[in-house]
Amino acid sequence: MSVCRAQSLTLSGIDALPVEVEVDVSAGLPGFSIVGLPDAAVQEARERVKVAISNSGYKFPTKKVIVNLAPAHLRKEGPAFDLPIALAVLAVSGAVPAESLKDAGIVGELSLDGGLRGVRGALCMAEGARREGLQRLVLPVSNANEAASIGGVKVYGIRTLREAVDFLCGGNEVVQAVAEESDRSESVETAEDFADVAGQRFARRALEVAASGGHNVLMSGPPGSGKTMLARRLPGILPPLTLDESIQVTKVHSAAGEGKGALIHARPFRAPHHTISTSGLAGGGSNPRPGEVSLAHHGVLFLDEFPEFNRATLEVLRQPLEDGHVTISRVAATLSYPARVTLVCSMNPCPCGYAGDKRRACRCSAGQIERYQGRISGPLLDRIDLFVDVPRLTRQELRGGEAAEPSSVIRERVAAARETQTLRQGVPNSTLAGARLREACALRGDSEALFGAAIDRMGLTGRSHDRVLRVARTIADLDGAGEIAVEHLAEALNYRRSSFLDR
Amino acid sequence: MDLILRHGDTLVFVEVKLRRGTGFGDPLEAVTEHKQATIRAIAEQYLAEEQPEFEQARFDVVGILAAGASWRIEHVADAF
């Protein structure tokens, strides 16, 4: 038989699509060509495969070798096809039984000596292999643990091309990789603890609410008041990821090539610098990769010095903040990455930083302040749930000996509130919408009257109306209350207002 | 270009490669794309100037591996 086939997978967003590698060897002048919309890295597989095969002690056929990657319309990128191409070539020459390639998904980059290098997106590929009904997944040993963590497909980590050939011939028994047992309830011990933060009771409370319900926060205050310090302590109080969320987070990181080799259990906390580009934040590139907003999926995206970010860059956050995913269109394909984040931003109220400060005069003109605050668009501000003023600390707060509450205590309350939400609706409050929102956030009597008055007085938009209700729901959950009471709603409304942002 | 032969109504251009060993690759592999282009160009000129009555042409490559006493001769018809 002159045509042999191997099954492989390629990443599209965070999902793996099946790719069939067909190899035909026919009489003619020796040659090696690859068709099926390959990119440069796939074309270079020719040299790697040829050299790796001969350096592993096999013979590369001195005939006309044509590799077809099907389906032909799908763009193929990356070096992960090296191993399936090499094995299909060896199957034609009889070194590997062709039937052994039928039920195995194969991915891996070859080095010139026949060794295997890791690929990106191993977890996504394992999930793809399971979906496609492949029994086994053969990949580089460095990816094995990550791929095995999803279950449902037998994962075999191998070191060299020779080991892969022996394994498919049934000669040696490669140990099946199993998911590492890890304790999901394992607490997130960070060096930074809320116990170190003096004062700022209002901001601490706001961050607790934000962590519980996944709400977006904008902190503003003069330099040195502790905005960044507060934000850095947020990972320590976030609720643990559910198993489902864990898998999704790990898939995104795996697709970005940032996989840690096992399931990720801690909520991500991403703090990109304000010089970040639009595609760095949203994802993209000619070989698309998830951006920071996707890497922060189910976690926190912290944007320090919010107005310093490029305005066009910030506007790309609008879609993910509303829909929970980013859609990227490129020549190669249109992809969608999940991006359900809790946005935490910090900013100074004006260019000099001291507008509204009690101790130091602001040097900015009204026009400067307006321009500075105008860098953040209304639509983006409309997506913020909690506006928090972080004022300068007083002498008593700076020197006061009163010990602040440690993160571990806050984390327990947050975890309990999130648990309540998961039991009630399966998702955090920040993603409630439509009928489920109306049901979970029903108001009665006094609270209905208060809300009615607030809508008129504060000029709430349809979107901010929903956002206030969600925050009120979270505050009630933190309180262990079944219904939203007046004080919960009042606190939620309080977070809509900012002493300086006149919106 | 080593041989020009007639096969029915087809003119056959043959490149013959001999190697004493495979240290630098198979003899057939020595006919690179660059060499193929050269052979093609020569053949075109030859057809136009000397044999305009032929409507079909073909390129063959013969690889000879002469390692010691054992010779291996491989003939690839219509190679490119």
Coordinates of C-alpha atoms in Angstrom, one line a residue:
Chain A
M1 CA 0.0 0.0 0.0
S2 CA 1.4 3.3 -0.9
V3 CA -0.9 5.6 1.0
C4 CA -0.9 5.7 4.8
R5 CA -2.9 7.9 7.2
A6 CA -2.3 9.2 10.7
Q7 CA -4.7 11.2 12.8
S8 CA -3.7 14.5 14.3
L9 CA -5.2 17.6 15.7
T10 CA -4.8 21.4 15.3
L11 CA -5.8 24.3 17.5
S12 CA -8.6 26.6 16.5
G13 CA -9.2 29.0 19.3
I14 CA -9.1 26.8 22.4
D15 CA -10.6 23.8 20.6
A16 CA -8.7 21.2 18.7
L17 CA -10.0 20.2 15.3
P18 CA -9.1 16.8 13.7
V19 CA -6.6 16.8 10.9
E20 CA -5.9 13.7 8.8
V21 CA -2.3 13.3 7.7
E22 CA -2.1 11.3 4.4
V23 CA 1.2 10.3 3.0
D24 CA 1.7 8.9 -0.5
V25 CA 4.9 7.4 -1.7
S26 CA 5.2 6.8 -5.4
A27 CA 7.9 6.2 -8.0
G28 CA 9.7 9.2 -9.4
L29 CA 12.5 11.5 -8.6
P30 CA 13.1 11.7 -4.8
G31 CA 11.1 14.6 -3.4
F32 CA 9.1 15.6 -0.4
S33 CA 6.2 18.1 -0.6
I34 CA 3.4 19.1 1.8
V35 CA 0.0 20.3 0.7
G36 CA -3.1 21.3 2.6
L37 CA -2.7 25.0 3.4
P38 CA 0.5 24.6 5.5
D39 CA 2.2 27.6 7.1
A40 CA 6.0 28.1 7.2
A41 CA 6.5 26.0 10.3
V42 CA 4.6 23.1 8.7
Q43 CA 6.6 23.4 5.5
E44 CA 9.8 23.2 7.6
A45 CA 8.6 19.9 8.9
R46 CA 10.0 18.4 5.7
E47 CA 13.6 19.0 6.8
R48 CA 13.0 18.0 10.4
V49 CA 11.1 14.8 9.5
K50 CA 13.7 13.8 6.9
V51 CA 16.6 14.3 9.2
A52 CA 14.9 12.9 12.3
I53 CA 13.9 9.7 10.5
S54 CA 17.4 9.0 9.3
N55 CA 19.0 10.0 12.6
S56 CA 16.7 7.6 14.4
G57 CA 18.0 4.7 12.3
Y58 CA 15.2 4.4 9.7
K59 CA 15.4 5.0 6.0
F60 CA 13.6 8.0 4.4
P61 CA 12.2 6.7 1.1
T62 CA 14.2 7.9 -2.0
K63 CA 10.9 8.3 -3.9
K64 CA 8.4 10.9 -4.4
V65 CA 6.7 11.6 -1.1
I66 CA 3.6 13.7 -0.9
V67 CA 1.9 14.7 2.4
N68 CA -1.7 15.9 2.4
L69 CA -3.2 17.5 5.5
A70 CA -6.9 17.2 5.3
P71 CA -9.3 19.0 5.4
A72 CA -7.6 21.1 2.8
H73 CA -9.5 24.3 3.6
L74 CA -8.3 24.6 7.2
R75 CA -5.0 26.5 7.6
K76 CA -2.4 24.4 9.4
E77 CA 0.1 26.1 11.7
G78 CA 2.9 25.1 14.0
P79 CA 5.3 22.2 14.2
A80 CA 3.0 19.7 15.9
F81 CA 2.5 17.8 12.6
D82 CA 6.1 16.6 12.6
L83 CA 5.4 13.4 14.5
P84 CA 2.3 12.2 12.6
I85 CA 4.0 13.0 9.3
A86 CA 7.1 11.0 10.3
L87 CA 5.0 8.0 11.5
A88 CA 2.8 8.0 8.4
V89 CA 5.9 8.0 6.2
L90 CA 7.3 5.1 8.3
A91 CA 4.0 3.3 8.0
V92 CA 4.3 3.4 4.2
S93 CA 7.8 1.9 4.3
G94 CA 6.4 -0.8 6.8
A95 CA 8.3 0.2 9.9
V96 CA 5.0 1.0 11.7
P97 CA 1.9 -1.1 11.2
A98 CA -0.7 1.1 9.4
E99 CA -3.6 -0.2 11.5
S100 CA -1.9 1.1 14.7
L101 CA -2.4 4.6 13.5
K102 CA -6.2 4.4 13.1
D103 CA -7.3 5.0 16.7
A104 CA -4.4 7.2 17.9
G105 CA -4.3 11.0 17.8
I106 CA -0.7 12.0 17.3
V107 CA 1.0 15.4 17.9
G108 CA 4.6 16.4 18.5
E109 CA 7.5 18.5 17.2
L110 CA 10.6 16.6 16.2
S111 CA 14.1 17.7 16.9
L112 CA 16.9 16.7 14.4
D113 CA 18.1 13.9 16.6
G114 CA 14.6 12.3 16.7
G115 CA 13.8 13.6 20.1
L116 CA 10.4 15.2 20.8
R117 CA 9.6 18.7 21.9
G118 CA 6.4 19.8 23.6
V119 CA 3.5 21.4 21.7
R120 CA 1.1 24.1 22.7
G121 CA -2.5 23.3 23.5
A122 CA -2.0 19.7 24.8
L123 CA -5.1 19.8 27.0
C124 CA -7.3 21.2 24.1
M125 CA -6.0 18.3 22.0
A126 CA -6.8 15.7 24.6
E127 CA -10.3 17.1 24.7
G128 CA -10.5 17.1 20.9
A129 CA -9.3 13.5 20.7
R130 CA -12.0 12.4 23.2
R131 CA -14.6 14.2 21.2
E132 CA -13.4 12.6 17.9
G133 CA -13.6 9.2 19.6
L134 CA -9.9 8.5 19.4
Q135 CA -8.8 5.8 21.9
R136 CA -5.3 7.0 22.4
L137 CA -3.3 10.2 22.3
V138 CA 0.4 10.0 21.6
L139 CA 2.3 13.2 22.4
P140 CA 5.6 14.4 23.8
V141 CA 6.3 13.4 27.4
S142 CA 6.4 17.0 28.6
N143 CA 2.8 17.5 27.6
A144 CA 1.5 14.2 29.0
N145 CA 0.4 15.3 32.4
E146 CA -1.4 18.3 31.1
A147 CA -3.2 16.2 28.5
A148 CA -4.1 13.4 31.0
S149 CA -5.8 15.8 33.4
I150 CA -9.0 15.8 31.3
G151 CA -9.6 12.1 31.2
G152 CA -11.6 10.1 28.7
V153 CA -8.7 9.3 26.4
K154 CA -5.6 7.2 27.1
V155 CA -2.6 9.5 27.0
Y156 CA 0.9 8.3 26.2
G157 CA 3.9 10.6 26.7
I158 CA 6.9 9.6 24.6
R159 CA 10.5 10.9 24.3
T160 CA 11.8 10.0 20.9
L161 CA 10.6 9.0 17.4
R162 CA 12.1 5.6 18.0
E163 CA 10.1 5.2 21.2
A164 CA 6.9 6.1 19.3
V165 CA 7.6 3.5 16.6
D166 CA 8.3 0.8 19.2
F167 CA 5.2 1.7 21.0
L168 CA 3.0 1.5 17.9
C169 CA 4.6 -1.8 17.0
G170 CA 3.5 -3.0 20.4
G171 CA 7.2 -3.7 21.3
N172 CA 7.5 -1.6 24.4
E173 CA 4.9 -0.6 26.9
V174 CA 4.8 3.1 27.4
V175 CA 3.3 3.9 30.8
Q176 CA -0.1 5.6 30.4
A177 CA 0.0 9.1 31.8
V178 CA -2.5 9.8 34.6
A179 CA -3.7 13.0 36.0
E180 CA -1.7 14.1 39.0
E181 CA -3.8 14.1 42.1
S182 CA -4.1 17.6 43.4
D183 CA -6.2 19.0 46.1
R184 CA -8.7 21.4 44.6
S185 CA -9.5 23.0 48.0
E186 CA -5.8 23.8 48.4
S187 CA -5.7 27.3 49.6
V188 CA -4.1 30.1 47.7
E189 CA -1.3 31.3 49.9
T190 CA 0.1 34.5 48.6
A191 CA 2.8 36.5 50.2
E192 CA 0.5 39.5 50.1
D193 CA -2.2 39.6 52.7
F194 CA -5.1 42.0 53.4
A195 CA -3.8 42.1 57.0
D196 CA -1.0 44.4 55.7
V197 CA -3.5 47.0 54.4
A198 CA -4.1 49.9 56.8
G199 CA -7.5 51.5 56.8
Q200 CA -9.4 51.7 53.5
R201 CA -12.4 49.8 54.9
F202 CA -14.7 51.0 52.1
A203 CA -12.3 49.7 49.4
R204 CA -11.7 46.4 51.2
R205 CA -15.5 45.8 51.4
A206 CA -15.9 46.7 47.7
L207 CA -13.2 44.2 46.7
E208 CA -14.8 41.5 48.9
V209 CA -18.1 42.2 47.1
A210 CA -16.3 42.1 43.7
A211 CA -14.6 38.8 44.5
S212 CA -17.8 37.2 45.7
G213 CA -19.9 38.1 42.7
G214 CA -17.3 38.7 40.0
H215 CA -18.1 42.4 39.6
N216 CA -16.0 45.0 37.9
V217 CA -14.3 47.6 40.0
L218 CA -12.8 51.0 39.4
M219 CA -10.7 52.4 42.2
S220 CA -9.6 56.0 42.1
G221 CA -7.5 58.0 44.5
P222 CA -4.3 60.0 44.9
P223 CA -0.9 58.5 44.4
G224 CA 0.3 56.3 47.3
S225 CA -3.2 55.7 48.8
G226 CA -2.9 51.9 48.2
K227 CA -4.9 51.2 45.1
T228 CA -2.3 48.9 43.6
M229 CA -1.6 47.3 47.0
L230 CA -5.2 46.5 47.4
A231 CA -5.5 45.0 43.9
R232 CA -2.4 42.8 44.4
R233 CA -4.1 41.2 47.4
L234 CA -7.2 40.3 45.5
P235 CA -6.0 36.9 44.3
G236 CA -5.8 35.8 48.0
I237 CA -9.5 36.2 48.5
L238 CA -10.9 34.9 45.3
P239 CA -13.2 31.8 45.6
P240 CA -11.7 28.5 44.3
L241 CA -12.4 27.5 40.7
T242 CA -15.0 24.8 40.1
L243 CA -13.8 21.8 38.1
D244 CA -15.5 23.0 35.0
E245 CA -13.9 26.4 35.3
S246 CA -10.5 24.8 36.0
I247 CA -10.7 22.9 32.7
Q248 CA -11.6 26.0 30.8
V249 CA -8.9 28.2 32.4
T250 CA -6.3 25.5 31.7
K251 CA -7.5 25.2 28.1
V252 CA -6.9 28.9 27.5
H253 CA -3.5 28.8 29.1
S254 CA -2.6 25.6 27.2
A255 CA -3.6 27.2 23.9
A256 CA -1.4 30.2 24.7
G257 CA 1.5 27.9 25.4
E258 CA 1.5 28.8 29.0
G259 CA 0.3 25.5 30.3
K260 CA 1.7 24.5 33.7
G261 CA 1.6 20.7 33.0
A262 CA -1.5 20.2 35.2
L263 CA -4.9 21.6 35.8
I264 CA -4.9 25.2 37.1
H265 CA -6.8 25.5 40.3
A266 CA -6.1 29.1 41.3
R267 CA -8.1 31.9 39.6
P268 CA -5.8 33.8 37.2
F269 CA -4.8 37.3 38.0
R270 CA -3.4 39.2 35.1
A271 CA -1.9 42.7 35.3
P272 CA -0.7 43.8 31.9
H273 CA 1.3 47.0 31.6
H274 CA -0.5 50.0 30.1
T275 CA 1.6 50.0 26.9
I276 CA 0.0 46.7 25.9
S277 CA -1.3 46.6 22.3
T278 CA -4.8 45.8 21.2
S279 CA -4.0 42.3 20.1
G280 CA -2.0 41.7 23.2
L281 CA -5.1 42.5 25.3
A282 CA -7.8 40.9 23.1
G283 CA -5.7 38.2 21.5
G284 CA -4.7 37.9 17.8
G285 CA -1.6 37.7 15.7
S286 CA -1.3 35.9 12.4
N287 CA -1.2 32.6 14.3
P288 CA -3.9 33.7 16.8
R289 CA -3.1 33.4 20.5
P290 CA -5.4 34.3 23.4
G291 CA -4.8 37.8 24.8
E292 CA -4.6 39.0 28.4
V293 CA -8.4 39.3 28.7
S294 CA -8.7 35.6 27.8
L295 CA -5.8 34.5 30.0
A296 CA -7.7 36.2 32.8
H297 CA -10.8 34.1 32.0
H298 CA -12.7 33.3 35.3
G299 CA -10.2 35.4 37.1
V300 CA -9.2 39.0 37.5
L301 CA -7.8 41.4 34.9
F302 CA -6.1 44.3 36.7
L303 CA -5.5 47.4 34.7
D304 CA -3.3 49.8 36.8
E305 CA -3.2 53.4 35.7
F306 CA -6.4 52.9 33.6
P307 CA -6.4 56.2 31.7
E308 CA -2.8 55.6 30.5
F309 CA -4.0 52.7 28.4
N310 CA -4.5 53.4 24.7
R311 CA -8.1 54.3 24.2
A312 CA -8.7 52.1 21.2
T313 CA -7.1 49.2 23.2
L314 CA -9.5 49.7 26.1
E315 CA -12.5 49.7 23.8
V316 CA -11.9 46.1 22.8
L317 CA -12.8 45.2 26.3
R318 CA -16.4 46.2 25.6
Q319 CA -17.5 42.9 23.9
P320 CA -15.8 40.5 26.4
L321 CA -17.1 42.5 29.4
E322 CA -20.7 42.1 28.1
D323 CA -20.6 38.7 26.3
G324 CA -17.8 36.8 28.1
H325 CA -15.9 36.0 25.0
V326 CA -13.7 37.8 22.3
T327 CA -14.1 37.2 18.6
I328 CA -11.1 37.7 16.5
S329 CA -11.2 37.8 12.7
R330 CA -8.1 37.0 10.8
V331 CA -7.3 35.9 7.3
A332 CA -6.7 32.4 8.6
A333 CA -10.0 32.1 10.5
T334 CA -12.5 33.7 12.8
L335 CA -11.9 32.5 16.3
S336 CA -13.6 33.0 19.6
Y337 CA -11.7 32.9 22.9
P338 CA -13.6 32.8 26.3
A339 CA -13.0 36.0 28.3
R340 CA -15.3 36.2 31.3
V341 CA -13.2 38.4 33.6
T342 CA -13.6 40.5 36.7
L343 CA -12.2 43.8 35.6
V344 CA -10.3 45.7 38.3
C345 CA -8.9 49.1 37.3
S346 CA -7.2 51.8 39.2
M347 CA -6.7 55.5 38.3
N348 CA -5.8 58.9 39.7
P349 CA -8.6 61.4 39.6
C350 CA -6.6 63.9 37.5
P351 CA -3.1 64.2 35.8
C352 CA -1.4 65.5 38.9
G353 CA -3.3 63.0 41.0
Y354 CA -4.6 65.1 43.8
A355 CA -8.0 66.3 42.7
G356 CA -10.4 65.9 45.7
D357 CA -7.5 65.3 48.1
K358 CA -7.9 67.0 51.5
R359 CA -4.3 67.7 52.2
R360 CA -2.8 68.7 48.9
A361 CA -4.0 71.1 46.3
C362 CA -4.7 69.9 42.7
R363 CA -2.6 71.7 40.1
C364 CA -4.8 70.7 37.1
S365 CA -7.1 72.9 35.2
A366 CA -10.7 71.9 34.8
G367 CA -10.0 71.2 31.1
Q368 CA -7.1 69.0 31.9
I369 CA -9.2 67.0 34.4
E370 CA -12.0 66.6 31.8
R371 CA -9.6 65.4 29.1
Y372 CA -7.9 63.0 31.5
Q373 CA -11.2 61.4 32.7
G374 CA -12.5 61.6 29.1
R375 CA -9.9 59.0 28.0
I376 CA -12.2 56.4 29.5
S377 CA -15.3 56.2 27.4
G378 CA -18.9 56.3 28.8
P379 CA -19.7 52.8 27.5
L380 CA -16.7 51.4 29.3
L381 CA -17.6 53.2 32.6
D382 CA -21.2 51.9 32.2
R383 CA -19.7 48.3 32.5
I384 CA -18.1 49.1 35.9
D385 CA -20.2 47.9 38.8
L386 CA -18.3 49.3 41.8
F387 CA -16.8 52.8 41.8
V388 CA -14.5 53.0 44.8
D389 CA -12.7 56.1 46.2
V390 CA -9.4 55.2 47.8
P391 CA -8.5 58.3 49.8
R392 CA -5.2 59.3 51.3
L393 CA -4.6 57.6 54.6
T394 CA -4.9 59.6 57.8
R395 CA -2.2 59.7 60.4
Q396 CA -4.2 57.5 62.7
E397 CA -4.7 54.9 59.9
L398 CA -1.0 55.0 59.0
R399 CA 0.3 54.6 62.5
G400 CA -2.7 52.9 64.1
G401 CA -2.0 49.6 65.7
E402 CA -5.4 48.1 64.9
A403 CA -4.7 44.8 63.1
A404 CA -6.7 44.5 59.8
E405 CA -8.6 41.4 58.9
P406 CA -6.4 38.8 57.2
S407 CA -7.2 37.4 53.7
S408 CA -8.0 33.9 55.0
V409 CA -11.1 35.2 56.9
I410 CA -12.3 37.3 54.0
R411 CA -11.7 34.3 51.6
E412 CA -14.1 32.1 53.7
R413 CA -16.9 34.6 53.4
V414 CA -16.3 35.1 49.7
A415 CA -16.2 31.3 49.1
A416 CA -19.5 30.9 51.0
A417 CA -21.2 33.7 49.0
R418 CA -20.0 32.1 45.8
E419 CA -21.2 28.7 46.9
T420 CA -24.6 30.2 47.5
Q421 CA -24.7 31.6 43.9
T422 CA -23.5 28.3 42.4
L423 CA -26.2 26.4 44.3
R424 CA -28.9 28.9 43.3
Q425 CA -28.1 29.5 39.6
G426 CA -24.9 27.7 38.7
V427 CA -23.0 30.8 37.7
P428 CA -21.7 33.9 39.5
N429 CA -24.1 36.8 40.0
S430 CA -22.1 39.0 37.5
T431 CA -23.4 36.8 34.7
L432 CA -27.0 36.8 35.6
A433 CA -29.3 38.0 32.8
G434 CA -32.9 37.9 31.6
A435 CA -35.4 35.8 33.4
R436 CA -32.8 34.4 35.8
L437 CA -31.8 37.9 36.8
R438 CA -35.4 38.9 37.5
E439 CA -36.0 35.8 39.5
A440 CA -32.9 36.0 41.6
C441 CA -33.1 39.7 42.1
A442 CA -36.8 40.2 42.8
L443 CA -37.4 43.3 44.9
R444 CA -40.3 43.9 47.3
G445 CA -41.9 46.7 49.2
D446 CA -39.3 49.2 50.5
S447 CA -36.5 48.1 48.2
E448 CA -38.7 48.4 45.1
A449 CA -39.6 51.9 46.1
L450 CA -36.0 52.8 46.8
F451 CA -34.9 51.4 43.5
G452 CA -37.6 53.3 41.6
A453 CA -36.5 56.6 43.1
A454 CA -32.8 55.8 42.4
I455 CA -33.5 55.0 38.8
D456 CA -34.9 58.5 38.3
R457 CA -32.5 60.4 40.4
M458 CA -29.3 58.7 39.2
G459 CA -30.3 58.3 35.6
L460 CA -29.5 54.6 35.5
T461 CA -29.2 53.1 32.0
G462 CA -30.7 49.7 31.2
R463 CA -27.3 48.2 31.6
S464 CA -26.5 49.9 34.9
H465 CA -30.0 49.0 36.2
D466 CA -29.1 45.3 35.8
R467 CA -25.6 45.8 37.2
V468 CA -27.0 47.4 40.4
L469 CA -29.3 44.5 40.9
R470 CA -26.5 42.0 40.5
V471 CA -24.3 43.8 43.0
A472 CA -27.2 44.0 45.4
R473 CA -27.7 40.2 45.0
T474 CA -24.1 39.6 45.9
I475 CA -24.3 41.8 48.9
A476 CA -27.4 39.9 50.1
D477 CA -25.5 36.6 49.5
L478 CA -22.6 37.8 51.6
D479 CA -25.2 38.6 54.3
G480 CA -26.7 35.2 53.9
A481 CA -30.1 36.8 53.1
G482 CA -32.5 35.0 50.8
E483 CA -34.0 38.3 49.6
I484 CA -32.5 41.6 48.7
A485 CA -33.3 44.0 51.5
V486 CA -33.2 47.8 51.5
E487 CA -29.7 48.0 53.1
H488 CA -28.3 45.6 50.4
L489 CA -29.7 47.7 47.6
A490 CA -28.6 50.9 49.3
E491 CA -25.0 49.7 49.5
A492 CA -25.1 48.6 45.8
L493 CA -26.4 52.0 44.8
N494 CA -23.7 53.6 46.8
Y495 CA -21.1 51.9 44.7
R496 CA -22.5 53.5 41.5
R497 CA -21.4 56.9 42.7
S498 CA -18.0 58.4 42.6
S499 CA -17.0 61.6 44.3
F500 CA -15.0 62.8 41.3
L501 CA -16.2 61.0 38.2
D502 CA -19.1 63.1 37.2
R503 CA -21.2 60.5 35.3
Chain B
M1 CA 22.0 16.0 -20.6
D2 CA 23.5 12.7 -21.5
L3 CA 21.2 11.0 -24.0
I4 CA 18.5 12.0 -26.5
L5 CA 16.5 9.1 -27.7
R6 CA 13.5 8.4 -29.8
H7 CA 10.6 6.3 -28.4
G8 CA 7.8 6.1 -31.0
D9 CA 6.6 9.7 -31.5
T10 CA 8.2 10.9 -28.3
L11 CA 11.6 12.4 -27.9
V12 CA 13.2 11.3 -24.6
F13 CA 15.9 13.4 -22.9
V14 CA 17.9 11.3 -20.4
E15 CA 20.1 12.4 -17.6
V16 CA 22.4 9.7 -16.3
K17 CA 23.8 10.1 -12.8
L18 CA 26.5 7.8 -11.4
R19 CA 27.5 7.7 -7.8
R20 CA 30.2 5.6 -6.1
G21 CA 28.3 5.6 -2.8
T22 CA 25.4 7.2 -1.0
G23 CA 27.5 9.4 1.3
F24 CA 26.2 12.5 -0.5
G25 CA 22.7 11.1 -1.1
D26 CA 21.1 8.8 -3.7
P27 CA 22.2 9.4 -7.4
L28 CA 18.6 10.3 -8.2
E29 CA 18.6 13.0 -5.6
A30 CA 21.4 14.7 -7.4
V31 CA 19.0 15.9 -10.1
T32 CA 17.9 18.9 -8.2
E33 CA 15.2 21.3 -9.2
H34 CA 17.9 23.7 -10.5
K35 CA 19.3 21.0 -12.7
Q36 CA 15.9 20.0 -13.9
A37 CA 15.3 23.6 -15.0
T38 CA 18.6 23.6 -16.9
I39 CA 17.7 20.4 -18.6
R40 CA 14.3 21.7 -19.5
A41 CA 15.8 24.9 -21.1
I42 CA 18.3 22.9 -23.1
A43 CA 15.6 20.6 -24.3
E44 CA 13.3 23.4 -25.4
Q45 CA 16.0 25.0 -27.5
Y46 CA 17.0 21.7 -29.0
L47 CA 13.4 20.8 -29.9
A48 CA 12.8 24.2 -31.5
E49 CA 16.0 24.3 -33.5
E50 CA 16.7 20.6 -34.4
Q51 CA 13.6 18.5 -34.1
P52 CA 10.5 20.7 -34.6
E53 CA 8.5 17.8 -35.9
F54 CA 8.2 16.1 -32.5
E55 CA 5.1 17.0 -30.6
Q56 CA 5.9 15.1 -27.4
A57 CA 8.9 15.1 -25.2
R58 CA 9.7 13.3 -21.9
F59 CA 12.5 13.6 -19.3
D60 CA 14.0 10.4 -17.8
V61 CA 16.6 10.0 -15.1
V62 CA 18.8 7.0 -14.8
G63 CA 20.6 6.6 -11.4
I64 CA 23.6 4.3 -11.2
L65 CA 25.0 3.4 -7.8
A66 CA 28.3 1.8 -8.3
A67 CA 29.4 0.7 -4.9
G68 CA 32.3 -1.8 -5.4
A69 CA 31.3 -4.8 -7.4
S70 CA 27.5 -4.4 -7.1
W71 CA 25.9 -2.0 -9.4
R72 CA 22.3 -0.8 -9.0
I73 CA 20.7 0.9 -12.0
E74 CA 17.4 2.7 -11.5
H75 CA 15.4 4.2 -14.4
V76 CA 12.7 6.8 -13.6
A77 CA 10.6 7.4 -16.7
D78 CA 8.8 10.8 -17.0
A79 CA 10.7 12.0 -13.9
F80 CA 9.7 15.6 -14.1

